[in-house]
Every structure is written in structure tokens, then in C-alpha cells.
Short mmCIF file of C-alpha atoms in Angstrom, two decimals:
data_model
loop_
_atom_site.label_atom_id
_atom_site.label_comp_id
_atom_site.label_asym_id
_atom_site.label_seq_id
_atom_site.Cartn_x
_atom_site.Cartn_y
_atom_site.Cartn_z
CA MET A 1 155.48 139.94 181.99
CA THR A 2 156.64 142.29 179.28
CA LYS A 3 159.49 140.67 177.02
CA PRO A 4 162.92 142.44 176.94
CA ARG A 5 163.40 144.88 173.84
CA PHE A 6 166.05 142.46 172.28
CA ALA A 7 163.96 139.68 172.32
CA ARG A 8 161.02 141.63 170.76
CA SER A 9 163.66 142.99 168.28
CA ALA A 10 164.83 139.32 167.45
CA ALA A 11 161.41 137.82 166.92
CA ALA A 12 160.62 140.81 164.76
CA VAL A 13 163.72 139.77 162.68
CA SER A 14 162.83 136.35 162.65
CA GLY A 15 159.41 136.87 161.52
CA LEU A 16 160.48 139.21 158.94
CA GLY A 17 162.99 136.67 157.49
CA LEU A 18 160.26 134.08 157.33
CA LEU A 19 158.31 136.35 155.37
CA LEU A 20 160.76 137.10 152.95
CA LEU A 21 161.69 133.30 152.60
CA MET A 22 157.71 132.56 151.78
CA LEU A 23 157.64 135.83 149.39
CA LEU A 24 161.12 134.20 147.63
CA VAL A 25 159.58 130.70 147.61
CA THR A 26 156.34 132.19 146.11
CA GLN A 27 158.05 134.09 143.47
CA THR A 28 160.34 131.36 142.43
CA GLY A 29 157.34 129.20 142.07
CA CYS A 30 155.40 132.00 139.80
CA LEU A 31 158.57 132.19 137.65
CA GLY A 32 158.46 128.45 137.19
CA LEU A 33 154.85 128.36 136.22
CA MET A 34 155.02 131.72 134.01
CA SER A 35 158.11 129.68 132.19
CA ASN A 36 156.19 126.67 131.86
CA PHE A 37 153.22 128.79 130.46
CA ILE A 38 155.40 130.79 127.94
CA HIS A 39 156.89 127.43 126.63
CA ALA A 40 153.34 125.76 126.34
CA VAL A 41 151.68 128.75 124.17
CA GLY A 42 155.15 128.64 122.32
CA ALA A 43 156.00 132.38 122.92
CA ASP A 44 159.52 131.17 123.52
CA LYS A 45 159.92 129.82 120.29
CA VAL A 46 161.82 130.96 117.12
CA PRO A 47 159.13 132.55 114.57
CA ALA A 48 158.86 130.97 111.12
CA ASP A 49 161.13 133.04 108.42
CA TYR A 50 158.30 132.72 106.03
CA LYS A 51 155.71 135.28 107.73
CA ASP A 52 152.89 134.43 105.50
CA ALA A 53 153.49 130.55 106.29
CA LYS A 54 149.80 130.41 107.98
CA LYS A 55 148.59 131.02 104.43
CA LEU A 56 149.79 127.43 103.32
CA GLN A 57 147.45 126.02 105.28
CA LYS A 58 143.85 125.13 104.08
CA CYS A 59 145.41 125.25 100.46
CA ARG A 60 146.43 122.56 98.03
CA LEU A 61 150.23 122.85 97.91
CA ALA A 62 152.83 121.03 96.08
CA ILE A 63 156.21 120.40 97.12
CA VAL A 64 158.51 120.01 93.92
CA THR A 65 162.46 119.24 94.65
CA LEU A 66 164.71 119.59 91.36
CA ALA A 67 168.00 118.16 91.88
CA ASP A 68 171.34 117.66 89.67
CA ASN A 69 170.25 115.53 86.89
CA SER A 70 166.48 115.63 87.77
CA GLU A 71 165.69 117.43 84.90
CA TYR A 72 166.36 114.02 83.05
CA SER A 73 164.65 111.70 85.35
CA ASP A 74 163.56 110.75 88.65
CA ASN A 75 165.93 111.55 91.47
CA ILE A 76 166.26 109.62 94.92
CA SER A 77 167.44 112.69 96.74
CA ALA A 78 164.85 115.08 95.24
CA ARG A 79 161.98 112.55 95.87
CA LEU A 80 163.22 111.88 99.64
CA LEU A 81 163.67 115.62 100.41
CA SER A 82 160.35 116.70 99.00
CA ARG A 83 158.97 113.76 101.00
CA TYR A 84 160.55 114.79 104.26
CA VAL A 85 159.46 118.52 103.98
CA GLY A 86 155.89 117.29 103.47
CA GLU A 87 156.06 115.07 106.62
CA ILE A 88 157.29 118.06 108.51
CA LEU A 89 154.32 120.56 107.15
CA THR A 90 152.10 118.30 107.76
CA ARG A 91 153.14 117.85 111.31
CA GLU A 92 153.72 121.31 112.35
CA LEU A 93 151.02 123.19 110.26
CA SER A 94 147.35 122.26 110.57
CA ASP A 95 145.31 121.59 107.23
CA VAL A 96 147.84 121.27 104.86
CA ARG A 97 146.48 119.42 101.79
CA LEU A 98 149.59 118.47 99.81
CA VAL A 99 149.51 117.20 96.27
CA ARG A 100 150.56 113.39 96.46
CA GLU A 101 154.12 112.54 95.28
CA ASP A 102 153.04 110.26 92.67
CA GLU A 103 150.63 112.85 90.79
CA ILE A 104 153.99 115.09 90.63
CA ALA A 105 155.58 112.33 89.05
CA ASP A 106 153.04 111.39 86.70
CA TRP A 107 152.60 114.61 85.48
CA ARG A 108 156.46 114.96 84.91
CA ASP A 109 156.40 111.66 83.28
CA SER A 110 153.90 113.08 80.77
CA ASN A 111 155.20 116.58 80.28
CA GLY A 112 158.92 115.91 80.61
CA TRP A 113 161.24 115.73 83.31
CA ASP A 114 163.09 119.05 81.91
CA LYS A 115 160.28 121.25 82.80
CA VAL A 116 161.75 123.61 85.67
CA ASP A 117 158.95 125.96 86.15
CA PHE A 118 157.55 125.34 89.49
CA ALA A 119 154.31 127.54 88.30
CA ALA A 120 153.84 125.35 85.38
CA ILE A 121 154.26 122.03 87.39
CA GLY A 122 151.88 123.75 90.03
CA LYS A 123 149.36 124.48 87.56
CA GLY A 124 149.63 120.98 86.11
CA VAL A 125 148.46 118.95 89.63
CA LYS A 126 145.97 121.86 90.19
CA ALA A 127 147.65 123.41 93.46
CA ASP A 128 147.20 126.49 94.78
CA LYS A 129 150.71 127.02 95.87
CA VAL A 130 153.96 125.36 95.20
CA ILE A 131 157.21 125.14 97.44
CA GLY A 132 160.00 124.74 94.96
CA ILE A 133 163.46 123.36 96.27
CA GLU A 134 166.58 123.38 93.93
CA LEU A 135 168.98 121.01 95.31
CA ARG A 136 172.48 121.16 93.76
CA ASN A 137 176.14 120.02 94.29
CA LEU A 138 175.03 117.19 96.42
CA ARG A 139 178.08 115.35 98.07
CA LEU A 140 178.03 112.69 100.55
CA ARG A 141 181.54 111.99 101.10
CA ASP A 142 184.15 113.60 102.80
CA GLY A 143 187.22 111.40 101.23
CA ALA A 144 187.09 107.87 100.67
CA THR A 145 186.31 106.61 103.96
CA LEU A 146 184.09 109.47 105.77
CA TYR A 147 180.45 110.31 105.33
CA ARG A 148 179.96 114.19 105.77
CA GLY A 149 177.25 115.46 103.49
CA ARG A 150 177.33 119.06 101.76
CA SER A 151 174.69 120.60 99.38
CA ASP A 152 173.58 124.17 98.03
CA ALA A 153 169.86 124.64 98.39
CA SER A 154 167.24 127.07 97.47
CA VAL A 155 163.58 127.38 98.69
CA VAL A 156 160.51 129.39 96.96
CA VAL A 157 157.08 129.43 97.55
CA MET A 158 155.21 130.33 94.59
CA ASP A 159 151.49 131.52 94.07
CA VAL A 160 150.34 129.47 90.89
CA ALA A 161 147.55 131.52 89.61
CA THR A 162 149.78 134.72 89.41
CA GLY A 163 153.41 133.09 89.13
CA GLU A 164 154.47 135.41 91.89
CA VAL A 165 157.24 134.43 94.16
CA LEU A 166 155.99 135.02 97.97
CA TYR A 167 159.15 133.92 99.66
CA ARG A 168 162.67 132.87 98.64
CA ARG A 169 165.43 131.59 100.93
CA ASP A 170 169.03 130.04 100.08
CA LEU A 171 171.05 127.70 102.14
CA ASP A 172 174.42 127.57 100.69
CA GLU A 173 177.03 125.01 101.65
CA TYR A 174 174.75 123.26 104.25
CA THR A 175 176.60 121.05 105.86
CA TYR A 176 176.13 117.65 108.13
CA PRO A 177 177.71 116.81 110.50
CA THR A 178 179.00 120.18 110.82
CA THR A 179 182.22 118.60 112.48
CA ALA A 180 184.22 115.50 111.66
CA GLY A 181 181.66 112.80 110.01
CA GLN A 182 180.70 109.16 110.13
CA TYR A 183 183.10 106.31 108.82
CA THR A 184 181.84 104.28 105.89
CA SER A 185 182.50 101.37 107.83
CA GLU A 186 179.72 102.40 110.47
CA THR A 187 176.79 102.93 108.06
CA THR A 188 175.80 102.69 104.20
CA GLU A 189 175.45 105.41 101.54
CA SER A 190 171.47 104.97 101.63
CA ARG A 191 171.16 105.33 105.45
CA PHE A 192 173.68 108.32 105.37
CA ARG A 193 171.50 110.19 102.34
CA LYS A 194 168.52 109.70 104.38
CA LEU A 195 170.10 110.98 107.54
CA TYR A 196 171.74 114.21 105.45
CA LEU A 197 168.42 114.86 103.42
CA GLY A 198 166.22 114.47 107.04
CA MET A 199 168.51 117.16 108.33
CA LEU A 200 168.39 119.41 105.24
CA ALA A 201 164.39 119.35 105.55
CA THR A 202 164.50 120.13 109.01
CA GLN A 203 166.43 123.00 108.03
CA ILE A 204 163.92 123.92 105.22
CA GLY A 205 160.76 123.29 107.24
CA ARG A 206 161.82 125.87 109.83
CA SER A 207 161.03 128.35 107.29
CA PHE A 208 157.35 127.52 107.74
CA HIS A 209 156.94 126.88 111.45
CA PRO A 210 158.15 128.20 114.65
CA TYR A 211 160.76 125.85 116.51
CA ASP A 212 162.50 125.52 119.67
CA PHE A 213 166.23 127.03 119.33
CA SER A 214 167.36 124.59 121.98
CA ASP A 215 166.92 122.20 119.06
CA THR A 216 169.93 123.53 116.84
CA ILE A 217 172.27 122.66 119.63
CA ALA A 218 174.39 119.55 119.39
CA ILE A 219 172.53 118.54 116.13
CA ASP A 220 175.42 116.13 115.30
CA GLY A 221 174.25 113.81 118.03
CA ALA A 222 171.71 112.60 115.77
CA ILE A 223 174.71 110.64 114.26
CA ALA A 224 174.91 108.26 117.58
CA SER A 225 171.52 106.93 116.74
CA GLN A 226 172.24 105.58 113.56
#
């Protein structure tokens, strides 16, 4: 018995709807897989600001931070910032060979802490390249009862053999937390100093490696873990 025309039409519409639904599901799945693939290979990341950052790999690299008064003696903030940036580059870039912190300190002990020539320091510790950081006007307090860090920083990459500046970046008035702050009753100056310099190191580190933009959102949340 032949089916009525309207029944055949309804069946056709139903079949078409099912086909479209399956196609949609399939496409959605493909989009999800494609999104995961793009994320896995890092194609969705913000590229490093220093375009030749990969050239820092497989070379002997010195990280030298000069802070206010560090031209006269060792400075805890300068030492911590160098250390934190070094940890980031070791993690994010393969085959980075960092000059040890004590080698740089020993050279400066012998040659004077007033040496502010990054290329000269790099040559003294037999580095191929130097990341030189100048940390100025560091302030950790916003009033008597609130910790909120501010500083001016500049970053250069220098070729030791030629003295050429290969890269430069300025971070003026870098502030953390960007809003509010942390009360002095909630932490110590030592702990807050490490937190602030760690955040500054993260910003400096992003000059040299790709990063996920979402990591820049709500960074003040790190205060909650302190």
C-alpha cells in the first residue's frame, strides 16, 4: 500500500532534521577538537614581545638587576627579581644556561658594586648575552597600613661580545595589586616583597615567552593565596 503524500513528506522532513542535528553535533565536536588542538600547540597564545627570544636558548645567559642603592652593596629586591626571572626563563625556554647568582655577586664584590655596565658584567662572568634589569623607585606601601607595590623597571638584552642592545622594554609605574591592596596586619613586608617581585618578574618574563592572555585577568586574586 502506498503511503499518503503528507506521510512521505513528514518522514522526509524528520530525516532531514535528524541529518542536520547529526551534522551540527559533528561540527560542534570538530570545533571543540580544533579548539583543543589550537590550545595544545600554543597557537592561541600571545607571542613573546622579544621576537628573537629563542636566540637566548643554548647560550650562557646572565640576568643582572640593578636597584636603587644596589650600586653600593647587595640588594635583596634586586637579587630576588633576578632569581624569579631566571626561574621563569628556565621553565619556559629550553636549554637556557644561566650564570649562577653567586658568580655575578662574586664578580661584583671583586670589581665594585658601582659597575653599572651590563656588558662589562656579562663579559666578567663569561656570558654570551645579558638580560639587564633596572629597578627604580620601588615602594611597597600605600600609606601606613596598606601594602601595594609600585616601581619603574626597564629591561634590556645585550650581546656581550659587541655591546649591542638587542631589545629594550620599559615598565613604568608597575603597580600590584592594581586595585586596593593588602593590609599590614594580614602579611609581612618580606612576604609582600616576594609577592610583588614575583608578579613583576612574570611581566618581565612575558617579554621572552608566549603566554595565555587569560592569565592576565584578575591577577589580584593571587593576594587571596597569601
